[in-house]
XYZ file of C-alpha atoms in Angstrom:
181
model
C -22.048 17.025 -16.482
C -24.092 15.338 -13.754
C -22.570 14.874 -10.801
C -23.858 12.042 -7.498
C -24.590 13.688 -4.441
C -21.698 11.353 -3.028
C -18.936 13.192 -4.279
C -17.083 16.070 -2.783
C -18.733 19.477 -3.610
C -15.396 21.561 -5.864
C -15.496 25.358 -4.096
C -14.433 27.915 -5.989
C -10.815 28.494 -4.490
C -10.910 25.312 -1.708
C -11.580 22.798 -4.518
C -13.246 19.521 -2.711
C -10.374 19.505 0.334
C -13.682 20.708 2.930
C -16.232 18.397 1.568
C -13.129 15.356 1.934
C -12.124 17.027 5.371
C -15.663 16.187 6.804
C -15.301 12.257 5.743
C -11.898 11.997 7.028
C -12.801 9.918 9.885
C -13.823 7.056 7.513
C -11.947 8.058 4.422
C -11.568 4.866 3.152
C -15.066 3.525 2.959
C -15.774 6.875 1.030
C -13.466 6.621 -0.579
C -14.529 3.370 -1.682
C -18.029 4.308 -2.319
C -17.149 7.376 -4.315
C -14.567 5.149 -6.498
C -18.279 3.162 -6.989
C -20.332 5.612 -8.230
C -17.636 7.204 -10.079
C -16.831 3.931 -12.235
C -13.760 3.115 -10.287
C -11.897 6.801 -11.318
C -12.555 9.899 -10.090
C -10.729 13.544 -10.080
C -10.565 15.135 -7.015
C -9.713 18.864 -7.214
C -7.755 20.778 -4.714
C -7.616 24.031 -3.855
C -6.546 26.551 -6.413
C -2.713 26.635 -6.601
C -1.885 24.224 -4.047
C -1.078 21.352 -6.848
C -3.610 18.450 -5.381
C -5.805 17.592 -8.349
C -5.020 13.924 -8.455
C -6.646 11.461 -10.398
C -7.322 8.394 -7.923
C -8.563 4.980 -9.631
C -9.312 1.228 -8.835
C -9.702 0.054 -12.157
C -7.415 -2.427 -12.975
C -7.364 -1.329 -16.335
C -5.866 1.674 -15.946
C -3.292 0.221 -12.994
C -2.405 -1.815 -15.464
C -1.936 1.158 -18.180
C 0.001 3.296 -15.290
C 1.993 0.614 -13.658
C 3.313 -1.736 -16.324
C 2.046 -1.168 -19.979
C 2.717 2.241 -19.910
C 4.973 2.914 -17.010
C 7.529 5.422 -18.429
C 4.862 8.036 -19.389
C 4.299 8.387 -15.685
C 7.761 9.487 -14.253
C 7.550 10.145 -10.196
C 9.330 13.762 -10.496
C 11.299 15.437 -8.088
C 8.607 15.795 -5.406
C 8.230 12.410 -4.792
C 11.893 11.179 -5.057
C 13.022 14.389 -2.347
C 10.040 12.773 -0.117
C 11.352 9.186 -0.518
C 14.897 10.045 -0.613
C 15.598 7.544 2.454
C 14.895 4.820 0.224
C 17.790 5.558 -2.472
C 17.685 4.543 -5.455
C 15.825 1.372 -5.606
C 13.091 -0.166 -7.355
C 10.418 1.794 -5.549
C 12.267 5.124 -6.772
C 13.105 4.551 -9.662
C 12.011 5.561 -13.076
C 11.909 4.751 -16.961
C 14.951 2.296 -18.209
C 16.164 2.015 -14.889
C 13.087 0.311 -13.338
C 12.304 -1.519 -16.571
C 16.171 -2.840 -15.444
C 15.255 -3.634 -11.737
C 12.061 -5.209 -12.431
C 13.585 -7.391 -15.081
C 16.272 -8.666 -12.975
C 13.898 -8.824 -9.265
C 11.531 -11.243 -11.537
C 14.189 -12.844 -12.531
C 15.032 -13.523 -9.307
C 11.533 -13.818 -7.742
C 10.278 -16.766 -10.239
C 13.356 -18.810 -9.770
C 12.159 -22.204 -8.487
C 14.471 -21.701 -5.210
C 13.410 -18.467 -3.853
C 10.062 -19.651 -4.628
C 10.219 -22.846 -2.614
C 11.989 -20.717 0.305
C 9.095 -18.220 0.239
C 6.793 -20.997 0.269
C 8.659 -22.788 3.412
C 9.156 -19.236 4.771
C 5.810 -18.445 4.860
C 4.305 -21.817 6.045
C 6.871 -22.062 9.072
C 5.914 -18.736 10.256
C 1.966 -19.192 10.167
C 2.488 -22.817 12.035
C 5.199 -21.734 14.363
C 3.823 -18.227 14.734
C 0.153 -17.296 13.248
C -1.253 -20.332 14.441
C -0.102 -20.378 18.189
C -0.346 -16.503 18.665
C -3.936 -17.443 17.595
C -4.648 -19.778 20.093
C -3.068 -18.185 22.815
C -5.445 -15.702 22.700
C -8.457 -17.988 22.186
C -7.278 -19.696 25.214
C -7.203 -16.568 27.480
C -10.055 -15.329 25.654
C -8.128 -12.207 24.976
C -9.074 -9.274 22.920
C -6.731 -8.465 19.989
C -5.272 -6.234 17.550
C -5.847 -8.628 13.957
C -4.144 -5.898 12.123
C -1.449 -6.041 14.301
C -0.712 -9.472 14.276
C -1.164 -9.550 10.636
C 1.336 -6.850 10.090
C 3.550 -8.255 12.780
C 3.008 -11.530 9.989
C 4.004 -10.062 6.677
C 7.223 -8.246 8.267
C 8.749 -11.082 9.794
C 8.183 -13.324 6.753
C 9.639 -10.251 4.470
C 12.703 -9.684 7.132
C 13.153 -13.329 6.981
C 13.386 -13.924 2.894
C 14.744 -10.301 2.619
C 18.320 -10.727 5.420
C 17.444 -14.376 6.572
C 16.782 -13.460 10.211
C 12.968 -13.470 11.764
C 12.484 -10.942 14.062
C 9.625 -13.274 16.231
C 7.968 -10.253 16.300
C 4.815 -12.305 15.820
C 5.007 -14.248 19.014
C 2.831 -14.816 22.492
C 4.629 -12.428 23.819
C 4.048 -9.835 21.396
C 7.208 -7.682 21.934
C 7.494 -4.186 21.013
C 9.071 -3.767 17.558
C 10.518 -0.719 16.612
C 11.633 -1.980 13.067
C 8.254 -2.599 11.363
């Protein structure tokens, strides 16, 4: 099998961990490029007995397969639901019947015309009354910012506020510290 000079080099006993050690510092653009090259799936091999072959993909196809279509071939095991343990057992931990049962009723909830509209106000009031003058405050001062910050600072008070009803205004002039998001 031919294989593009892009990807990781697979050592005998390291796998590809030192070839993917070296790109760290801009992991995601190679990762990106090797997901390219590799027609959007690629198998990266750890190191012998360490258990981190993982299959990593960007086709939509197989999202699709994994995360809907298919979902209960792919359980998340006991690893991953002793690492996310803090989150219970809700729709992001769940597995087989009992997701197909969470994400029937959270659609059902989520495409109702009035938690639709109140996302769309939601959302709207917080980009005028937030996005928009945090924005201009700094064009005004001619300030250097953080966009991923603000952005972020964005989506969580817009999800605390359709989530609990409160807004946070974490995503204000001020910018205050928040140890929540």
């Amino acid at each position: 099998k031919k294989t593009h000079k892009l990807f990781p080099r697979n050592w005998p006993v390291l796998g590809m961990l030192p070839g993917v050690l070296v790109m760290l510092h801009k992991i995601n653009g190679y990762l990106v490029e090797v997901l390219e090259v590799s027609n959007l799936t690629f198998v990266f091999k750890g190191p012998w007995f360490s258990g981190m072959n993982m299959l990593i993909t960007a086709d939509p196809e197989n999202v699709q397969h994994v995360f809907s279509s298919n979902f209960s071939n792919y359980d998340k095991g006991s690893e991953f639901k002793e690492m996310f343990d803090f989150l219970g057992e809700g729709i992001f931990t769940a597995d087989s019947k009992l997701w197909e049962e969470m994400r029937r009723s959270s659609m059902v909830m989520l495409s109702h015309q009035g938690f639709q509209s109140f996302s769309l106000k939601t959302i709207a009031s917080k980009i005028k009354n937030g996005l928009v003058p945090v924005l201009d405050h700094f064009a005004k001062e001619n300030m250097v910012f953080d966009l991923q910050d603000v952005l972020q600072r964005l989506a969580f008070d817009v999800t605390l506020t359709l989530v609990t009803g409160y807004d946070s205004n974490s995503l204000s002039i001020e910018m205050p510290k928040n140890e929540y998001a």
